[in-house]
Amino acid sequence: MMWEMFLTLGPVTQALVAGIFTWGMTALGAGTVFLTREVNQKFLDVMLGFAAGVMIAASFWSLLLPSIELSAGLGIPEWLPAAVGFILGGMALASIDRILPHLHIGFPTEEAEGIPTSWPRSTLLVLAITMHNIPEGLAVGVAFGALAVGSTEALAAAFALAIGIGIQNFPEGMAISMPLRREGFSTLRSFWYGQLSGLVEPVAAVIGAAAVIIARPILPYALAFAAGAMIFVVVEEVIPESQHNGNADAATFGAMLGFVVMMILDVGLG
């Protein structure tokens, strides 16, 4: 019944619902702070690696490959929109990375990036997670915006992407709330900051879906843009965080598992 109702919604509304789902998974992960004060660091690193693997697989199977397929018959090389969008996505996130004050999980406050600020450590940690939730929300939104072309395969791909992003958002919620709890924050405050980091995803999803519906010719570029933004975040932030505590092999196998899970979701549902 709920699935049938979902199918009757427009692409922008579907993107909003999917964004709320991915945010909800972040909140669910952050909510584990109510159950325990401590989570094994190796487990957290494996989960971060898993998130990285999901994002890498989603970037190809759900974004870059559709971008290339949609570029066929445009009278230009099929790889061009994917290549241009991919690079622009990475450049956009690099610009945000240089400007927005943020601190990667597990790093000392002195290593905060972006414009120098006196903001508290908690704010900088949340902003770091928020920054890489932006391309995730955009990716979900652009994928549902692709439904404007009336493709059943696009719906399956968008649905698989939303599930994959939601799954990897669970450990991300844990990765922000648990360190804050260890640093002395109250349980409620740790949860609040953890879920807050994912609140940007429904907003970014709506923006992404609306953008490609209003300007359909940019769809191949927009899909690749979201992929480039996610890959930048994975390489610049998620992977280094997962391997910062001496659990490199475990985190790497977590990434491989995440890649396989996202690949199965995309191929199986698509």
mmCIF file with all atom_site columns, C-alpha atoms in Angstrom, residues 82-177:
data_model
loop_
_atom_site.group_PDB
_atom_site.id
_atom_site.type_symbol
_atom_site.label_atom_id
_atom_site.label_alt_id
_atom_site.label_comp_id
_atom_site.label_asym_id
_atom_site.label_entity_id
_atom_site.label_seq_id
_atom_site.pdbx_PDB_ins_code
_atom_site.Cartn_x
_atom_site.Cartn_y
_atom_site.Cartn_z
_atom_site.occupancy
_atom_site.B_iso_or_equiv
_atom_site.pdbx_formal_charge
_atom_site.auth_seq_id
_atom_site.auth_comp_id
_atom_site.auth_asym_id
_atom_site.auth_atom_id
_atom_site.pdbx_PDB_model_num
ATOM 1  C CA . ALA A 1 82  ? 30.257 12.050 -17.450 1.00 0.00 ? 82  ALA A CA 1
ATOM 2  C CA . ALA A 1 83  ? 33.830 13.319 -17.468 1.00 0.00 ? 83  ALA A CA 1
ATOM 3  C CA . VAL A 1 84  ? 32.885 17.005 -17.288 1.00 0.00 ? 84  VAL A CA 1
ATOM 4  C CA . GLY A 1 85  ? 30.248 16.506 -14.587 1.00 0.00 ? 85  GLY A CA 1
ATOM 5  C CA . PHE A 1 86  ? 32.538 14.260 -12.546 1.00 0.00 ? 86  PHE A CA 1
ATOM 6  C CA . ILE A 1 87  ? 35.367 16.800 -12.475 1.00 0.00 ? 87  ILE A CA 1
ATOM 7  C CA . LEU A 1 88  ? 32.994 19.684 -11.699 1.00 0.00 ? 88  LEU A CA 1
ATOM 8  C CA . GLY A 1 89  ? 31.510 17.724 -8.794  1.00 0.00 ? 89  GLY A CA 1
ATOM 9  C CA . GLY A 1 90  ? 34.937 17.164 -7.297  1.00 0.00 ? 90  GLY A CA 1
ATOM 10 C CA . MET A 1 91  ? 35.893 20.813 -7.798  1.00 0.00 ? 91  MET A CA 1
ATOM 11 C CA . ALA A 1 92  ? 32.686 21.975 -6.111  1.00 0.00 ? 92  ALA A CA 1
ATOM 12 C CA . LEU A 1 93  ? 33.329 19.866 -3.013  1.00 0.00 ? 93  LEU A CA 1
ATOM 13 C CA . ALA A 1 94  ? 36.980 20.914 -2.960  1.00 0.00 ? 94  ALA A CA 1
ATOM 14 C CA . SER A 1 95  ? 35.851 24.553 -2.875  1.00 0.00 ? 95  SER A CA 1
ATOM 15 C CA . ILE A 1 96  ? 33.452 23.857 -0.007  1.00 0.00 ? 96  ILE A CA 1
ATOM 16 C CA . ASP A 1 97  ? 36.226 21.940 1.771   1.00 0.00 ? 97  ASP A CA 1
ATOM 17 C CA . ARG A 1 98  ? 38.517 24.959 1.602   1.00 0.00 ? 98  ARG A CA 1
ATOM 18 C CA . ILE A 1 99  ? 35.887 27.401 2.858   1.00 0.00 ? 99  ILE A CA 1
ATOM 19 C CA . LEU A 1 100 ? 33.639 25.580 5.346   1.00 0.00 ? 100 LEU A CA 1
ATOM 20 C CA . PRO A 1 101 ? 35.245 25.126 8.786   1.00 0.00 ? 101 PRO A CA 1
ATOM 21 C CA . HIS A 1 102 ? 35.149 21.428 9.710   1.00 0.00 ? 102 HIS A CA 1
ATOM 22 C CA . LEU A 1 103 ? 37.028 18.726 11.583  1.00 0.00 ? 103 LEU A CA 1
ATOM 23 C CA . HIS A 1 104 ? 37.358 15.109 10.536  1.00 0.00 ? 104 HIS A CA 1
ATOM 24 C CA . ILE A 1 105 ? 36.413 12.485 13.110  1.00 0.00 ? 105 ILE A CA 1
ATOM 25 C CA . GLY A 1 106 ? 39.356 11.278 15.185  1.00 0.00 ? 106 GLY A CA 1
ATOM 26 C CA . PHE A 1 107 ? 41.595 14.250 14.372  1.00 0.00 ? 107 PHE A CA 1
ATOM 27 C CA . PRO A 1 108 ? 42.751 16.868 16.906  1.00 0.00 ? 108 PRO A CA 1
ATOM 28 C CA . THR A 1 109 ? 41.046 20.266 16.867  1.00 0.00 ? 109 THR A CA 1
ATOM 29 C CA . GLU A 1 110 ? 44.269 21.882 15.636  1.00 0.00 ? 110 GLU A CA 1
ATOM 30 C CA . GLU A 1 111 ? 43.840 20.034 12.326  1.00 0.00 ? 111 GLU A CA 1
ATOM 31 C CA . ALA A 1 112 ? 40.472 21.630 11.541  1.00 0.00 ? 112 ALA A CA 1
ATOM 32 C CA . GLU A 1 113 ? 40.138 22.605 7.880   1.00 0.00 ? 113 GLU A CA 1
ATOM 33 C CA . GLY A 1 114 ? 38.478 25.511 6.115   1.00 0.00 ? 114 GLY A CA 1
ATOM 34 C CA . ILE A 1 115 ? 38.421 29.126 7.197   1.00 0.00 ? 115 ILE A CA 1
ATOM 35 C CA . PRO A 1 116 ? 39.937 29.516 10.708  1.00 0.00 ? 116 PRO A CA 1
ATOM 36 C CA . THR A 1 117 ? 37.260 29.852 13.365  1.00 0.00 ? 117 THR A CA 1
ATOM 37 C CA . SER A 1 118 ? 36.706 29.649 17.104  1.00 0.00 ? 118 SER A CA 1
ATOM 38 C CA . TRP A 1 119 ? 33.643 27.407 16.708  1.00 0.00 ? 119 TRP A CA 1
ATOM 39 C CA . PRO A 1 120 ? 33.483 24.518 19.207  1.00 0.00 ? 120 PRO A CA 1
ATOM 40 C CA . ARG A 1 121 ? 34.780 21.080 18.292  1.00 0.00 ? 121 ARG A CA 1
ATOM 41 C CA . SER A 1 122 ? 31.262 19.605 18.244  1.00 0.00 ? 122 SER A CA 1
ATOM 42 C CA . THR A 1 123 ? 30.157 22.076 15.580  1.00 0.00 ? 123 THR A CA 1
ATOM 43 C CA . LEU A 1 124 ? 33.220 21.354 13.451  1.00 0.00 ? 124 LEU A CA 1
ATOM 44 C CA . LEU A 1 125 ? 32.615 17.590 13.655  1.00 0.00 ? 125 LEU A CA 1
ATOM 45 C CA . VAL A 1 126 ? 28.979 17.947 12.624  1.00 0.00 ? 126 VAL A CA 1
ATOM 46 C CA . LEU A 1 127 ? 29.916 20.224 9.727   1.00 0.00 ? 127 LEU A CA 1
ATOM 47 C CA . ALA A 1 128 ? 32.390 17.628 8.445   1.00 0.00 ? 128 ALA A CA 1
ATOM 48 C CA . ILE A 1 129 ? 29.666 14.967 8.260   1.00 0.00 ? 129 ILE A CA 1
ATOM 49 C CA . THR A 1 130 ? 27.169 17.492 6.901   1.00 0.00 ? 130 THR A CA 1
ATOM 50 C CA . MET A 1 131 ? 29.559 18.420 4.107   1.00 0.00 ? 131 MET A CA 1
ATOM 51 C CA . HIS A 1 132 ? 29.690 14.879 2.779   1.00 0.00 ? 132 HIS A CA 1
ATOM 52 C CA . ASN A 1 133 ? 25.952 14.385 3.236   1.00 0.00 ? 133 ASN A CA 1
ATOM 53 C CA . ILE A 1 134 ? 25.321 17.148 0.692   1.00 0.00 ? 134 ILE A CA 1
ATOM 54 C CA . PRO A 1 135 ? 26.488 15.114 -2.347  1.00 0.00 ? 135 PRO A CA 1
ATOM 55 C CA . GLU A 1 136 ? 24.629 12.072 -1.012  1.00 0.00 ? 136 GLU A CA 1
ATOM 56 C CA . GLY A 1 137 ? 21.393 14.064 -0.924  1.00 0.00 ? 137 GLY A CA 1
ATOM 57 C CA . LEU A 1 138 ? 22.097 15.520 -4.363  1.00 0.00 ? 138 LEU A CA 1
ATOM 58 C CA . ALA A 1 139 ? 22.762 12.044 -5.735  1.00 0.00 ? 139 ALA A CA 1
ATOM 59 C CA . VAL A 1 140 ? 19.420 10.749 -4.472  1.00 0.00 ? 140 VAL A CA 1
ATOM 60 C CA . GLY A 1 141 ? 17.614 13.827 -5.798  1.00 0.00 ? 141 GLY A CA 1
ATOM 61 C CA . VAL A 1 142 ? 19.204 13.690 -9.243  1.00 0.00 ? 142 VAL A CA 1
ATOM 62 C CA . ALA A 1 143 ? 18.447 9.970  -9.480  1.00 0.00 ? 143 ALA A CA 1
ATOM 63 C CA . PHE A 1 144 ? 14.745 10.554 -8.780  1.00 0.00 ? 144 PHE A CA 1
ATOM 64 C CA . GLY A 1 145 ? 14.762 13.604 -11.046 1.00 0.00 ? 145 GLY A CA 1
ATOM 65 C CA . ALA A 1 146 ? 15.794 11.235 -13.830 1.00 0.00 ? 146 ALA A CA 1
ATOM 66 C CA . LEU A 1 147 ? 12.305 9.738  -13.569 1.00 0.00 ? 147 LEU A CA 1
ATOM 67 C CA . ALA A 1 148 ? 11.128 12.755 -15.555 1.00 0.00 ? 148 ALA A CA 1
ATOM 68 C CA . VAL A 1 149 ? 12.314 10.901 -18.658 1.00 0.00 ? 149 VAL A CA 1
ATOM 69 C CA . GLY A 1 150 ? 9.794  8.163  -17.815 1.00 0.00 ? 150 GLY A CA 1
ATOM 70 C CA . SER A 1 151 ? 12.207 5.288  -17.363 1.00 0.00 ? 151 SER A CA 1
ATOM 71 C CA . THR A 1 152 ? 11.230 2.278  -15.237 1.00 0.00 ? 152 THR A CA 1
ATOM 72 C CA . GLU A 1 153 ? 14.919 1.433  -14.959 1.00 0.00 ? 153 GLU A CA 1
ATOM 73 C CA . ALA A 1 154 ? 15.531 4.924  -13.561 1.00 0.00 ? 154 ALA A CA 1
ATOM 74 C CA . LEU A 1 155 ? 13.030 4.271  -10.753 1.00 0.00 ? 155 LEU A CA 1
ATOM 75 C CA . ALA A 1 156 ? 14.748 1.011  -9.827  1.00 0.00 ? 156 ALA A CA 1
ATOM 76 C CA . ALA A 1 157 ? 18.163 2.692  -9.888  1.00 0.00 ? 157 ALA A CA 1
ATOM 77 C CA . ALA A 1 158 ? 16.952 5.611  -7.772  1.00 0.00 ? 158 ALA A CA 1
ATOM 78 C CA . PHE A 1 159 ? 15.329 3.250  -5.286  1.00 0.00 ? 159 PHE A CA 1
ATOM 79 C CA . ALA A 1 160 ? 18.511 1.156  -5.028  1.00 0.00 ? 160 ALA A CA 1
ATOM 80 C CA . LEU A 1 161 ? 20.590 4.290  -4.540  1.00 0.00 ? 161 LEU A CA 1
ATOM 81 C CA . ALA A 1 162 ? 18.335 5.562  -1.740  1.00 0.00 ? 162 ALA A CA 1
ATOM 82 C CA . ILE A 1 163 ? 18.535 2.197  0.044   1.00 0.00 ? 163 ILE A CA 1
ATOM 83 C CA . GLY A 1 164 ? 22.322 2.074  -0.338  1.00 0.00 ? 164 GLY A CA 1
ATOM 84 C CA . ILE A 1 165 ? 22.820 5.631  0.914   1.00 0.00 ? 165 ILE A CA 1
ATOM 85 C CA . GLY A 1 166 ? 20.444 4.926  3.798   1.00 0.00 ? 166 GLY A CA 1
ATOM 86 C CA . ILE A 1 167 ? 22.350 1.783  4.816   1.00 0.00 ? 167 ILE A CA 1
ATOM 87 C CA . GLN A 1 168 ? 25.676 3.578  4.887   1.00 0.00 ? 168 GLN A CA 1
ATOM 88 C CA . ASN A 1 169 ? 24.175 6.533  6.761   1.00 0.00 ? 169 ASN A CA 1
ATOM 89 C CA . PHE A 1 170 ? 23.553 4.295  9.783   1.00 0.00 ? 170 PHE A CA 1
ATOM 90 C CA . PRO A 1 171 ? 27.257 3.934  10.670  1.00 0.00 ? 171 PRO A CA 1
ATOM 91 C CA . GLU A 1 172 ? 27.790 7.606  9.843   1.00 0.00 ? 172 GLU A CA 1
ATOM 92 C CA . GLY A 1 173 ? 25.264 8.532  12.532  1.00 0.00 ? 173 GLY A CA 1
ATOM 93 C CA . MET A 1 174 ? 27.138 6.318  14.980  1.00 0.00 ? 174 MET A CA 1
ATOM 94 C CA . ALA A 1 175 ? 30.459 7.794  13.900  1.00 0.00 ? 175 ALA A CA 1
ATOM 95 C CA . ILE A 1 176 ? 29.416 11.274 14.978  1.00 0.00 ? 176 ILE A CA 1
ATOM 96 C CA . SER A 1 177 ? 27.319 10.578 18.110  1.00 0.00 ? 177 SER A CA 1
#
